[in-house]
Amino acid sequence: MHVILLGSAAGGGVPQWNCGCANCRAARERGAGRTQSSVAVSADGERWLLLNASPDLRHQINAHRALWPRASRASPVRAVVCTDGEIDHTLGLMLLRESASRVPVYAPAAVVSLLGAEWPLIRVLASYTGVEPRELPDGRPTALADSAGAPLGITCTAVALARRPPRYARAAAPAVFDVALRLVDDRSGGVLAYAPTAAAVDGAVASVARAADLLLFDGTFWSDGELRAAGVDAPAAREMGHLPVGGPGGGLDALPRLGAKRTVLVHVNNTNPMLGEDSAERRQVEAAGLEVGDDGMEFEL
Ligand code: MLT
Ligand code: MN
Ligand code: ZN
């Protein structure tokens, strides 16, 4: 399985348009930013799946030859899997509106319903070529397929994570609004575990990460009070559904025990001090045997 980390940043990216923090200033000065959270996956190197559709999708496709169209209106992007209905993971669906055929979008049932109602992407896109929502059942392996039903050679199991509905749908009835994914290459047996938003390293995360070749995990915040310390009027990281990387009981404590061969932190917020390559936090990540994800990282599983 070929895996490209298209975007390693959380919502807002790095630099974020309205942020002048040290990380955002450094990214502007160096001209080296990070785009918003998304991953591309392919079993055959020809037909690709997007894991989440970022607002930076157009730039991300342009940055990777493997995702360039082979002919007029012939994109190698064959389907999208959404782990949640957050804006930073779904807005990119709008950018696929020129598609020549309906784009299959796999997502948990409650997310499909959000995208038809509170955040009506599916309804709006219906006036263009449209997307074809396909519900991911909880815990049952699904063979992913393109719009014509041809298998893509990857089997996906979605496992429910405990997180609140997105901010735009706080009143929604309780349901599964976030999942972690376990993607298996049917031929090589390579396993990718993907959990870009997770409030805990719990049984659900352990089940997708078990013996995985690669775990891409939530690295949004270093500490619980990080956003507030940066002057943003916001809840703590855990309240937002993001397990902090550092501190007691944080990701650095729990992730190495899961047994994934390689663990890379993704969905990193622009306030996270581990973005600094010479920071003490970056050294702690490396000492724990983990890595900070970067745009364009590629993996073969
Ligand atoms: C999240 O990752 O928690 C969301 O994307 C936050 C948001 O942008 O509202
Ligand atoms: Mn997010
Ligand atoms: Zn910033």
PDB file of C-alpha atoms and ligand atoms in Angstrom:
ATOM      1  CA  MET A   1       0.000   0.000   0.000  1.00  0.00           C
ATOM      2  CA  HIS A   2       1.319   3.426  -0.993  1.00  0.00           C
ATOM      3  CA  VAL A   3       0.582   6.174   1.536  1.00  0.00           C
ATOM      4  CA  ILE A   4       1.204   9.914   1.104  1.00  0.00           C
ATOM      5  CA  LEU A   5       0.718  12.306   4.001  1.00  0.00           C
ATOM      6  CA  LEU A   6      -0.817  15.131   1.970  1.00  0.00           C
ATOM      7  CA  GLY A   7      -1.426  17.492   4.855  1.00  0.00           C
ATOM      8  CA  SER A   8      -0.012  17.253   8.377  1.00  0.00           C
ATOM      9  CA  ALA A   9      -1.702  20.266  10.004  1.00  0.00           C
ATOM     10  CA  ALA A  10      -4.954  20.627  11.919  1.00  0.00           C
ATOM     11  CA  GLY A  11      -7.724  23.008  10.871  1.00  0.00           C
ATOM     12  CA  GLY A  12      -6.283  26.398   9.893  1.00  0.00           C
ATOM     13  CA  GLY A  13      -2.982  24.929   8.653  1.00  0.00           C
ATOM     14  CA  VAL A  14       0.434  26.438   9.375  1.00  0.00           C
ATOM     15  CA  PRO A  15       0.599  29.375   9.091  1.00  0.00           C
ATOM     16  CA  GLN A  16      -3.036  30.069   9.932  1.00  0.00           C
ATOM     17  CA  TRP A  17      -4.371  33.164   8.155  1.00  0.00           C
ATOM     18  CA  ASN A  18      -4.977  35.189  11.334  1.00  0.00           C
ATOM     19  CA  CYS A  19      -2.170  33.906  13.540  1.00  0.00           C
ATOM     20  CA  GLY A  20       1.125  35.595  14.349  1.00  0.00           C
ATOM     21  CA  CYS A  21       2.420  33.038  16.868  1.00  0.00           C
ATOM     22  CA  ALA A  22       6.057  31.927  16.713  1.00  0.00           C
ATOM     23  CA  ASN A  23       5.275  28.817  14.645  1.00  0.00           C
ATOM     24  CA  CYS A  24       3.137  30.711  12.126  1.00  0.00           C
ATOM     25  CA  ARG A  25       5.685  33.540  11.831  1.00  0.00           C
ATOM     26  CA  ALA A  26       8.524  31.037  11.273  1.00  0.00           C
ATOM     27  CA  ALA A  27       6.486  29.192   8.619  1.00  0.00           C
ATOM     28  CA  ARG A  28       5.843  32.473   6.750  1.00  0.00           C
ATOM     29  CA  GLU A  29       9.499  33.533   6.918  1.00  0.00           C
ATOM     30  CA  ARG A  30      10.736  30.157   5.644  1.00  0.00           C
ATOM     31  CA  GLY A  31       7.953  29.850   3.062  1.00  0.00           C
ATOM     32  CA  ALA A  32       7.454  26.316   4.375  1.00  0.00           C
ATOM     33  CA  GLY A  33       3.969  25.768   5.670  1.00  0.00           C
ATOM     34  CA  ARG A  34       1.794  22.757   6.396  1.00  0.00           C
ATOM     35  CA  THR A  35      -1.514  22.081   4.725  1.00  0.00           C
ATOM     36  CA  GLN A  36      -4.632  20.766   6.420  1.00  0.00           C
ATOM     37  CA  SER A  37      -5.177  17.155   7.424  1.00  0.00           C
ATOM     38  CA  SER A  38      -5.462  14.572   4.631  1.00  0.00           C
ATOM     39  CA  VAL A  39      -3.826  11.340   3.452  1.00  0.00           C
ATOM     40  CA  ALA A  40      -3.771   9.624   0.040  1.00  0.00           C
ATOM     41  CA  VAL A  41      -3.683   5.823  -0.163  1.00  0.00           C
ATOM     42  CA  SER A  42      -3.379   3.414  -3.094  1.00  0.00           C
ATOM     43  CA  ALA A  43      -2.945  -0.337  -3.487  1.00  0.00           C
ATOM     44  CA  ASP A  44      -1.816  -0.207  -7.128  1.00  0.00           C
ATOM     45  CA  GLY A  45      -0.250   3.263  -7.444  1.00  0.00           C
ATOM     46  CA  GLU A  46      -2.839   4.094 -10.119  1.00  0.00           C
ATOM     47  CA  ARG A  47      -6.132   4.476  -8.318  1.00  0.00           C
ATOM     48  CA  TRP A  48      -6.111   6.569  -5.135  1.00  0.00           C
ATOM     49  CA  LEU A  49      -8.301   7.116  -2.120  1.00  0.00           C
ATOM     50  CA  LEU A  50      -8.329  10.287  -0.067  1.00  0.00           C
ATOM     51  CA  LEU A  51      -8.639   9.917   3.685  1.00  0.00           C
ATOM     52  CA  ASN A  52     -10.480  13.149   4.466  1.00  0.00           C
ATOM     53  CA  ALA A  53     -10.921  15.991   1.991  1.00  0.00           C
ATOM     54  CA  SER A  54      -9.041  19.068   3.137  1.00  0.00           C
ATOM     55  CA  PRO A  55      -9.697  22.703   2.189  1.00  0.00           C
ATOM     56  CA  ASP A  56      -6.139  22.517   0.725  1.00  0.00           C
ATOM     57  CA  LEU A  57      -6.981  19.601  -1.560  1.00  0.00           C
ATOM     58  CA  ARG A  58      -6.317  21.456  -4.794  1.00  0.00           C
ATOM     59  CA  HIS A  59      -2.806  22.366  -3.680  1.00  0.00           C
ATOM     60  CA  GLN A  60      -2.220  18.838  -2.328  1.00  0.00           C
ATOM     61  CA  ILE A  61      -3.168  17.200  -5.634  1.00  0.00           C
ATOM     62  CA  ASN A  62      -0.908  19.601  -7.518  1.00  0.00           C
ATOM     63  CA  ALA A  63       1.991  18.756  -5.185  1.00  0.00           C
ATOM     64  CA  HIS A  64       1.967  15.008  -6.000  1.00  0.00           C
ATOM     65  CA  ARG A  65       2.467  13.635  -9.531  1.00  0.00           C
ATOM     66  CA  ALA A  66       0.721  10.374  -8.556  1.00  0.00           C
ATOM     67  CA  LEU A  67      -2.504  12.371  -8.131  1.00  0.00           C
ATOM     68  CA  TRP A  68      -2.274  14.260 -11.432  1.00  0.00           C
ATOM     69  CA  PRO A  69      -4.962  13.491 -14.021  1.00  0.00           C
ATOM     70  CA  ARG A  70      -3.817  11.157 -16.830  1.00  0.00           C
ATOM     71  CA  ALA A  71      -6.105  12.760 -19.417  1.00  0.00           C
ATOM     72  CA  SER A  72      -8.877  15.319 -19.672  1.00  0.00           C
ATOM     73  CA  ARG A  73     -11.214  14.881 -16.659  1.00  0.00           C
ATOM     74  CA  ALA A  74      -9.479  11.615 -15.695  1.00  0.00           C
ATOM     75  CA  SER A  75      -8.389  11.937 -12.072  1.00  0.00           C
ATOM     76  CA  PRO A  76      -6.741   9.006 -10.290  1.00  0.00           C
ATOM     77  CA  VAL A  77      -8.718  10.011  -7.160  1.00  0.00           C
ATOM     78  CA  ARG A  78     -11.455   7.357  -7.047  1.00  0.00           C
ATOM     79  CA  ALA A  79     -13.049   7.721  -3.611  1.00  0.00           C
ATOM     80  CA  VAL A  80     -12.907   9.600  -0.320  1.00  0.00           C
ATOM     81  CA  VAL A  81     -13.169   8.228   3.208  1.00  0.00           C
ATOM     82  CA  CYS A  82     -14.189  10.738   5.909  1.00  0.00           C
ATOM     83  CA  THR A  83     -13.314   9.950   9.511  1.00  0.00           C
ATOM     84  CA  ASP A  84     -15.618  12.724  10.760  1.00  0.00           C
ATOM     85  CA  GLY A  85     -17.719  15.655   9.590  1.00  0.00           C
ATOM     86  CA  GLU A  86     -15.410  18.458  10.731  1.00  0.00           C
ATOM     87  CA  ILE A  87     -14.948  21.340   8.304  1.00  0.00           C
ATOM     88  CA  ASP A  88     -11.201  20.761   7.904  1.00  0.00           C
ATOM     89  CA  HIS A  89     -11.879  17.133   6.849  1.00  0.00           C
ATOM     90  CA  THR A  90     -14.824  17.731   4.502  1.00  0.00           C
ATOM     91  CA  LEU A  91     -14.628  21.156   2.864  1.00  0.00           C
ATOM     92  CA  GLY A  92     -12.426  19.654   0.130  1.00  0.00           C
ATOM     93  CA  LEU A  93     -15.445  17.720  -1.158  1.00  0.00           C
ATOM     94  CA  MET A  94     -16.642  21.039  -2.583  1.00  0.00           C
ATOM     95  CA  LEU A  95     -13.424  21.249  -4.594  1.00  0.00           C
ATOM     96  CA  LEU A  96     -14.220  17.927  -6.304  1.00  0.00           C
ATOM     97  CA  ARG A  97     -17.423  19.309  -7.808  1.00  0.00           C
ATOM     98  CA  GLU A  98     -16.040  19.222 -11.373  1.00  0.00           C
ATOM     99  CA  SER A  99     -15.690  15.428 -11.163  1.00  0.00           C
ATOM    100  CA  ALA A 100     -16.859  13.547 -14.283  1.00  0.00           C
ATOM    101  CA  SER A 101     -18.701  10.988 -12.148  1.00  0.00           C
ATOM    102  CA  ARG A 102     -20.226  10.931  -8.684  1.00  0.00           C
ATOM    103  CA  VAL A 103     -17.443  10.651  -6.124  1.00  0.00           C
ATOM    104  CA  PRO A 104     -17.944   7.789  -3.638  1.00  0.00           C
ATOM    105  CA  VAL A 105     -17.684   9.194  -0.109  1.00  0.00           C
ATOM    106  CA  TYR A 106     -17.380   6.620   2.667  1.00  0.00           C
ATOM    107  CA  ALA A 107     -18.293   7.902   6.142  1.00  0.00           C
ATOM    108  CA  PRO A 108     -20.050   6.803   9.326  1.00  0.00           C
ATOM    109  CA  ALA A 109     -23.859   7.058   9.071  1.00  0.00           C
ATOM    110  CA  ALA A 110     -24.085  10.051  11.425  1.00  0.00           C
ATOM    111  CA  VAL A 111     -21.517  11.937   9.349  1.00  0.00           C
ATOM    112  CA  VAL A 112     -23.448  11.218   6.142  1.00  0.00           C
ATOM    113  CA  SER A 113     -26.462  12.677   7.889  1.00  0.00           C
ATOM    114  CA  LEU A 114     -24.559  15.828   8.991  1.00  0.00           C
ATOM    115  CA  LEU A 115     -23.385  16.327   5.399  1.00  0.00           C
ATOM    116  CA  GLY A 116     -26.982  16.150   4.224  1.00  0.00           C
ATOM    117  CA  ALA A 117     -28.406  18.533   6.827  1.00  0.00           C
ATOM    118  CA  GLU A 118     -26.421  20.737   9.233  1.00  0.00           C
ATOM    119  CA  TRP A 119     -23.433  21.058   6.843  1.00  0.00           C
ATOM    120  CA  PRO A 120     -25.223  20.364   3.587  1.00  0.00           C
ATOM    121  CA  LEU A 121     -22.345  19.489   1.249  1.00  0.00           C
ATOM    122  CA  ILE A 122     -24.144  16.495  -0.226  1.00  0.00           C
ATOM    123  CA  ARG A 123     -27.244  18.560  -0.969  1.00  0.00           C
ATOM    124  CA  VAL A 124     -25.288  21.385  -2.567  1.00  0.00           C
ATOM    125  CA  LEU A 125     -23.077  19.033  -4.585  1.00  0.00           C
ATOM    126  CA  ALA A 126     -26.163  17.248  -5.934  1.00  0.00           C
ATOM    127  CA  SER A 127     -26.567  20.185  -8.336  1.00  0.00           C
ATOM    128  CA  TYR A 128     -23.079  19.460  -9.711  1.00  0.00           C
ATOM    129  CA  THR A 129     -21.845  15.930 -10.512  1.00  0.00           C
ATOM    130  CA  GLY A 130     -22.521  14.977  -6.932  1.00  0.00           C
ATOM    131  CA  VAL A 131     -21.107  12.603  -4.402  1.00  0.00           C
ATOM    132  CA  GLU A 132     -22.337   9.132  -3.608  1.00  0.00           C
ATOM    133  CA  PRO A 133     -22.442   8.676   0.176  1.00  0.00           C
ATOM    134  CA  ARG A 134     -21.586   5.152   1.326  1.00  0.00           C
ATOM    135  CA  GLU A 135     -22.088   4.391   5.004  1.00  0.00           C
ATOM    136  CA  LEU A 136     -19.204   2.722   6.832  1.00  0.00           C
ATOM    137  CA  PRO A 137     -20.571   0.153   9.273  1.00  0.00           C
ATOM    138  CA  ASP A 138     -19.125   0.160  12.796  1.00  0.00           C
ATOM    139  CA  GLY A 139     -16.398  -2.448  13.186  1.00  0.00           C
ATOM    140  CA  ARG A 140     -17.146  -4.449  10.015  1.00  0.00           C
ATOM    141  CA  PRO A 141     -14.570  -4.682   7.214  1.00  0.00           C
ATOM    142  CA  THR A 142     -15.672  -3.003   3.959  1.00  0.00           C
ATOM    143  CA  ALA A 143     -14.008  -3.568   0.570  1.00  0.00           C
ATOM    144  CA  LEU A 144     -13.561  -0.049  -0.820  1.00  0.00           C
ATOM    145  CA  ALA A 145     -14.623   0.433  -4.449  1.00  0.00           C
ATOM    146  CA  ASP A 146     -14.676   3.128  -7.124  1.00  0.00           C
ATOM    147  CA  SER A 147     -17.824   4.725  -8.558  1.00  0.00           C
ATOM    148  CA  ALA A 148     -18.371   1.768 -10.909  1.00  0.00           C
ATOM    149  CA  GLY A 149     -18.058  -0.718  -8.054  1.00  0.00           C
ATOM    150  CA  ALA A 150     -14.569  -1.955  -9.006  1.00  0.00           C
ATOM    151  CA  PRO A 151     -12.634  -2.938  -5.858  1.00  0.00           C
ATOM    152  CA  LEU A 152      -9.652  -0.719  -5.031  1.00  0.00           C
ATOM    153  CA  GLY A 153      -7.750  -3.533  -3.291  1.00  0.00           C
ATOM    154  CA  ILE A 154      -8.108  -2.032   0.177  1.00  0.00           C
ATOM    155  CA  THR A 155     -10.352  -3.216   2.991  1.00  0.00           C
ATOM    156  CA  CYS A 156     -11.388  -0.634   5.573  1.00  0.00           C
ATOM    157  CA  THR A 157     -12.694  -1.126   9.096  1.00  0.00           C
ATOM    158  CA  ALA A 158     -14.047   1.930  10.938  1.00  0.00           C
ATOM    159  CA  VAL A 159     -14.174   1.854  14.721  1.00  0.00           C
ATOM    160  CA  ALA A 160     -16.205   4.372  16.747  1.00  0.00           C
ATOM    161  CA  LEU A 161     -14.356   6.992  18.782  1.00  0.00           C
ATOM    162  CA  ALA A 162     -15.940   8.900  21.649  1.00  0.00           C
ATOM    163  CA  ARG A 163     -16.081  12.525  20.504  1.00  0.00           C
ATOM    164  CA  ARG A 164     -18.740  15.200  20.490  1.00  0.00           C
ATOM    165  CA  PRO A 165     -20.457  16.252  17.260  1.00  0.00           C
ATOM    166  CA  PRO A 166     -18.771  19.099  15.370  1.00  0.00           C
ATOM    167  CA  ARG A 167     -19.289  22.610  16.689  1.00  0.00           C
ATOM    168  CA  TYR A 168     -21.864  23.419  13.969  1.00  0.00           C
ATOM    169  CA  ALA A 169     -24.060  20.525  15.195  1.00  0.00           C
ATOM    170  CA  ARG A 170     -23.710  20.620  18.975  1.00  0.00           C
ATOM    171  CA  ALA A 171     -27.436  19.837  19.387  1.00  0.00           C
ATOM    172  CA  ALA A 172     -27.310  16.654  17.299  1.00  0.00           C
ATOM    173  CA  ALA A 173     -28.530  13.467  19.003  1.00  0.00           C
ATOM    174  CA  PRO A 174     -25.756  11.204  20.340  1.00  0.00           C
ATOM    175  CA  ALA A 175     -24.185   9.104  17.573  1.00  0.00           C
ATOM    176  CA  VAL A 176     -20.801   8.114  16.150  1.00  0.00           C
ATOM    177  CA  PHE A 177     -19.316  11.337  14.776  1.00  0.00           C
ATOM    178  CA  ASP A 178     -15.671  10.174  14.629  1.00  0.00           C
ATOM    179  CA  VAL A 179     -14.002   6.926  13.696  1.00  0.00           C
ATOM    180  CA  ALA A 180     -10.505   5.492  13.573  1.00  0.00           C
ATOM    181  CA  LEU A 181      -9.693   3.486  10.441  1.00  0.00           C
ATOM    182  CA  ARG A 182      -7.801   0.255   9.876  1.00  0.00           C
ATOM    183  CA  LEU A 183      -6.938  -0.092   6.186  1.00  0.00           C
ATOM    184  CA  VAL A 184      -5.517  -3.366   4.908  1.00  0.00           C
ATOM    185  CA  ASP A 185      -3.950  -3.903   1.474  1.00  0.00           C
ATOM    186  CA  ASP A 186      -5.634  -7.039   0.146  1.00  0.00           C
ATOM    187  CA  ARG A 187      -2.471  -8.266  -1.581  1.00  0.00           C
ATOM    188  CA  SER A 188       0.504  -7.128   0.538  1.00  0.00           C
ATOM    189  CA  GLY A 189      -1.358  -7.383   3.859  1.00  0.00           C
ATOM    190  CA  GLY A 190       0.132  -3.990   4.805  1.00  0.00           C
ATOM    191  CA  VAL A 191      -1.859  -2.208   7.520  1.00  0.00           C
ATOM    192  CA  LEU A 192      -2.418   1.529   7.959  1.00  0.00           C
ATOM    193  CA  ALA A 193      -4.129   2.723  11.152  1.00  0.00           C
ATOM    194  CA  TYR A 194      -5.524   6.262  10.943  1.00  0.00           C
ATOM    195  CA  ALA A 195      -6.899   8.286  13.859  1.00  0.00           C
ATOM    196  CA  PRO A 196      -6.384  12.009  13.195  1.00  0.00           C
ATOM    197  CA  THR A 197      -8.850  12.995  15.947  1.00  0.00           C
ATOM    198  CA  ALA A 198      -8.887  11.041  19.211  1.00  0.00           C
ATOM    199  CA  ALA A 199      -9.630  12.078  22.782  1.00  0.00           C
ATOM    200  CA  ALA A 200      -7.928   9.005  24.248  1.00  0.00           C
ATOM    201  CA  VAL A 201      -5.787   6.001  23.461  1.00  0.00           C
ATOM    202  CA  ASP A 202      -8.573   3.570  24.269  1.00  0.00           C
ATOM    203  CA  GLY A 203      -9.685   0.106  23.165  1.00  0.00           C
ATOM    204  CA  ALA A 204     -10.941   1.448  19.841  1.00  0.00           C
ATOM    205  CA  VAL A 205      -7.566   2.977  18.988  1.00  0.00           C
ATOM    206  CA  ALA A 206      -5.758  -0.152  20.196  1.00  0.00           C
ATOM    207  CA  SER A 207      -7.912  -2.331  17.936  1.00  0.00           C
ATOM    208  CA  VAL A 208      -7.082  -0.391  14.773  1.00  0.00           C
ATOM    209  CA  ALA A 209      -3.390   0.009  15.698  1.00  0.00           C
ATOM    210  CA  ARG A 210      -2.716  -3.639  16.627  1.00  0.00           C
ATOM    211  CA  ALA A 211       0.376  -4.789  14.678  1.00  0.00           C
ATOM    212  CA  ALA A 212      -0.133  -1.943  12.189  1.00  0.00           C
ATOM    213  CA  ASP A 213       2.787  -1.100   9.913  1.00  0.00           C
ATOM    214  CA  LEU A 214       1.989   2.579  10.360  1.00  0.00           C
ATOM    215  CA  LEU A 215      -0.172   4.483  12.828  1.00  0.00           C
ATOM    216  CA  LEU A 216      -1.067   8.084  11.960  1.00  0.00           C
ATOM    217  CA  PHE A 217      -2.387   9.569  15.197  1.00  0.00           C
ATOM    218  CA  ASP A 218      -3.803  12.839  16.553  1.00  0.00           C
ATOM    219  CA  GLY A 219      -0.950  15.243  17.337  1.00  0.00           C
ATOM    220  CA  THR A 220      -3.135  18.363  17.489  1.00  0.00           C
ATOM    221  CA  PHE A 221      -2.025  19.798  20.828  1.00  0.00           C
ATOM    222  CA  TRP A 222       0.976  19.364  23.089  1.00  0.00           C
ATOM    223  CA  SER A 223      -0.905  20.335  26.265  1.00  0.00           C
ATOM    224  CA  ASP A 224      -4.468  20.738  27.476  1.00  0.00           C
ATOM    225  CA  GLY A 225      -4.342  24.521  27.948  1.00  0.00           C
ATOM    226  CA  GLU A 226      -2.382  25.315  24.803  1.00  0.00           C
ATOM    227  CA  LEU A 227      -5.006  27.290  22.896  1.00  0.00           C
ATOM    228  CA  ARG A 228      -5.931  29.402  25.891  1.00  0.00           C
ATOM    229  CA  ALA A 229      -2.236  30.078  26.593  1.00  0.00           C
ATOM    230  CA  ALA A 230      -1.989  31.352  23.001  1.00  0.00           C
ATOM    231  CA  GLY A 231      -4.755  33.842  23.789  1.00  0.00           C
ATOM    232  CA  VAL A 232      -7.553  31.958  22.052  1.00  0.00           C
ATOM    233  CA  ASP A 233     -10.894  31.725  23.857  1.00  0.00           C
ATOM    234  CA  ALA A 234     -11.234  27.952  23.533  1.00  0.00           C
ATOM    235  CA  PRO A 235     -11.880  24.831  25.600  1.00  0.00           C
ATOM    236  CA  ALA A 236      -9.079  22.508  26.743  1.00  0.00           C
ATOM    237  CA  ALA A 237      -7.623  19.997  24.282  1.00  0.00           C
ATOM    238  CA  ARG A 238      -9.359  17.019  25.921  1.00  0.00           C
ATOM    239  CA  GLU A 239     -12.702  18.867  25.926  1.00  0.00           C
ATOM    240  CA  MET A 240     -12.212  19.443  22.199  1.00  0.00           C
ATOM    241  CA  GLY A 241     -11.650  15.715  21.745  1.00  0.00           C
ATOM    242  CA  HIS A 242      -7.878  15.807  21.233  1.00  0.00           C
ATOM    243  CA  LEU A 243      -5.564  13.869  23.551  1.00  0.00           C
ATOM    244  CA  PRO A 244      -2.547  16.101  24.255  1.00  0.00           C
ATOM    245  CA  VAL A 245       0.779  14.669  23.055  1.00  0.00           C
ATOM    246  CA  GLY A 246       2.720  15.668  26.191  1.00  0.00           C
ATOM    247  CA  GLY A 247       2.094  15.505  29.923  1.00  0.00           C
ATOM    248  CA  PRO A 248       0.888  12.688  32.179  1.00  0.00           C
ATOM    249  CA  GLY A 249      -1.357  10.243  30.330  1.00  0.00           C
ATOM    250  CA  GLY A 250      -0.660  11.991  27.012  1.00  0.00           C
ATOM    251  CA  GLY A 251       0.066  10.419  23.645  1.00  0.00           C
ATOM    252  CA  LEU A 252       3.788   9.976  24.311  1.00  0.00           C
ATOM    253  CA  ASP A 253       2.974   7.730  27.281  1.00  0.00           C
ATOM    254  CA  ALA A 254       0.318   5.619  25.632  1.00  0.00           C
ATOM    255  CA  LEU A 255       1.164   5.333  21.925  1.00  0.00           C
ATOM    256  CA  PRO A 256       4.457   3.386  22.116  1.00  0.00           C
ATOM    257  CA  ARG A 257       2.619   0.581  23.941  1.00  0.00           C
ATOM    258  CA  LEU A 258       0.176  -0.071  21.070  1.00  0.00           C
ATOM    259  CA  GLY A 259       2.655  -2.097  19.046  1.00  0.00           C
ATOM    260  CA  ALA A 260       2.458  -0.228  15.736  1.00  0.00           C
ATOM    261  CA  LYS A 261       5.760  -0.535  13.820  1.00  0.00           C
ATOM    262  CA  ARG A 262       5.869   3.194  13.163  1.00  0.00           C
ATOM    263  CA  THR A 263       3.822   6.007  14.718  1.00  0.00           C
ATOM    264  CA  VAL A 264       3.576   9.450  13.137  1.00  0.00           C
ATOM    265  CA  LEU A 265       1.711  12.393  14.684  1.00  0.00           C
ATOM    266  CA  VAL A 266      -0.612  14.214  12.287  1.00  0.00           C
ATOM    267  CA  HIS A 267      -3.337  16.920  12.409  1.00  0.00           C
ATOM    268  CA  VAL A 268      -0.843  19.153  14.254  1.00  0.00           C
ATOM    269  CA  ASN A 269      -2.161  22.542  15.324  1.00  0.00           C
ATOM    270  CA  ASN A 270      -0.154  25.680  14.581  1.00  0.00           C
ATOM    271  CA  THR A 271       0.213  26.350  18.329  1.00  0.00           C
ATOM    272  CA  ASN A 272       1.925  23.012  19.068  1.00  0.00           C
ATOM    273  CA  PRO A 273       5.515  23.628  20.299  1.00  0.00           C
ATOM    274  CA  MET A 274       6.715  20.259  18.892  1.00  0.00           C
ATOM    275  CA  LEU A 275       6.583  21.920  15.449  1.00  0.00           C
ATOM    276  CA  GLY A 276       9.837  23.635  16.386  1.00  0.00           C
ATOM    277  CA  GLU A 277      12.578  21.355  15.062  1.00  0.00           C
ATOM    278  CA  ASP A 278      14.953  22.367  17.848  1.00  0.00           C
ATOM    279  CA  SER A 279      12.346  22.352  20.595  1.00  0.00           C
ATOM    280  CA  ALA A 280      12.517  20.293  23.785  1.00  0.00           C
ATOM    281  CA  GLU A 281       9.079  18.924  22.865  1.00  0.00           C
ATOM    282  CA  ARG A 282      10.388  17.614  19.509  1.00  0.00           C
ATOM    283  CA  ARG A 283      13.221  15.856  21.349  1.00  0.00           C
ATOM    284  CA  GLN A 284      10.691  14.222  23.682  1.00  0.00           C
ATOM    285  CA  VAL A 285       8.676  12.936  20.712  1.00  0.00           C
ATOM    286  CA  GLU A 286      11.797  11.444  19.161  1.00  0.00           C
ATOM    287  CA  ALA A 287      12.978   9.962  22.468  1.00  0.00           C
ATOM    288  CA  ALA A 288       9.627   8.154  22.721  1.00  0.00           C
ATOM    289  CA  GLY A 289      10.260   6.621  19.276  1.00  0.00           C
ATOM    290  CA  LEU A 290       7.515   8.665  17.595  1.00  0.00           C
ATOM    291  CA  GLU A 291       7.695  11.091  14.667  1.00  0.00           C
ATOM    292  CA  VAL A 292       6.128  14.445  13.837  1.00  0.00           C
ATOM    293  CA  GLY A 293       4.423  14.138  10.458  1.00  0.00           C
ATOM    294  CA  ASP A 294       5.266  16.494   7.613  1.00  0.00           C
ATOM    295  CA  ASP A 295       3.524  17.261   4.336  1.00  0.00           C
ATOM    296  CA  GLY A 296       4.712  14.954   1.568  1.00  0.00           C
ATOM    297  CA  MET A 297       5.937  12.064   3.735  1.00  0.00           C
ATOM    298  CA  GLU A 298       5.533   8.786   1.839  1.00  0.00           C
ATOM    299  CA  PHE A 299       5.275   5.228   3.138  1.00  0.00           C
ATOM    300  CA  GLU A 300       5.174   1.767   1.546  1.00  0.00           C
ATOM    301  CA  LEU A 301       3.265  -0.799   3.600  1.00  0.00           C
TER     302      LEU A 301
HETATM  303  C1  MLT B   1     -11.173  19.452  15.371  1.00  0.00           C
HETATM  304  O1  MLT B   1     -10.235  18.827  14.861  1.00  0.00           O
HETATM  305  O2  MLT B   1     -11.463  19.328  16.561  1.00  0.00           O
HETATM  306  C2  MLT B   1     -11.990  20.381  14.533  1.00  0.00           C
HETATM  307  O3  MLT B   1     -11.548  20.371  13.230  1.00  0.00           O
HETATM  308  C3  MLT B   1     -12.030  21.711  15.182  1.00  0.00           C
HETATM  309  C4  MLT B   1     -12.714  22.761  14.337  1.00  0.00           C
HETATM  310  O4  MLT B   1     -12.124  23.224  13.355  1.00  0.00           O
HETATM  311  O5  MLT B   1     -13.823  23.178  14.658  1.00  0.00           O
HETATM  312 MN    MN B   2      -9.676  19.202  12.848  1.00  0.00          MN
HETATM  313 ZN    ZN B   3      -0.043  30.242  14.932  1.00  0.00          ZN
END
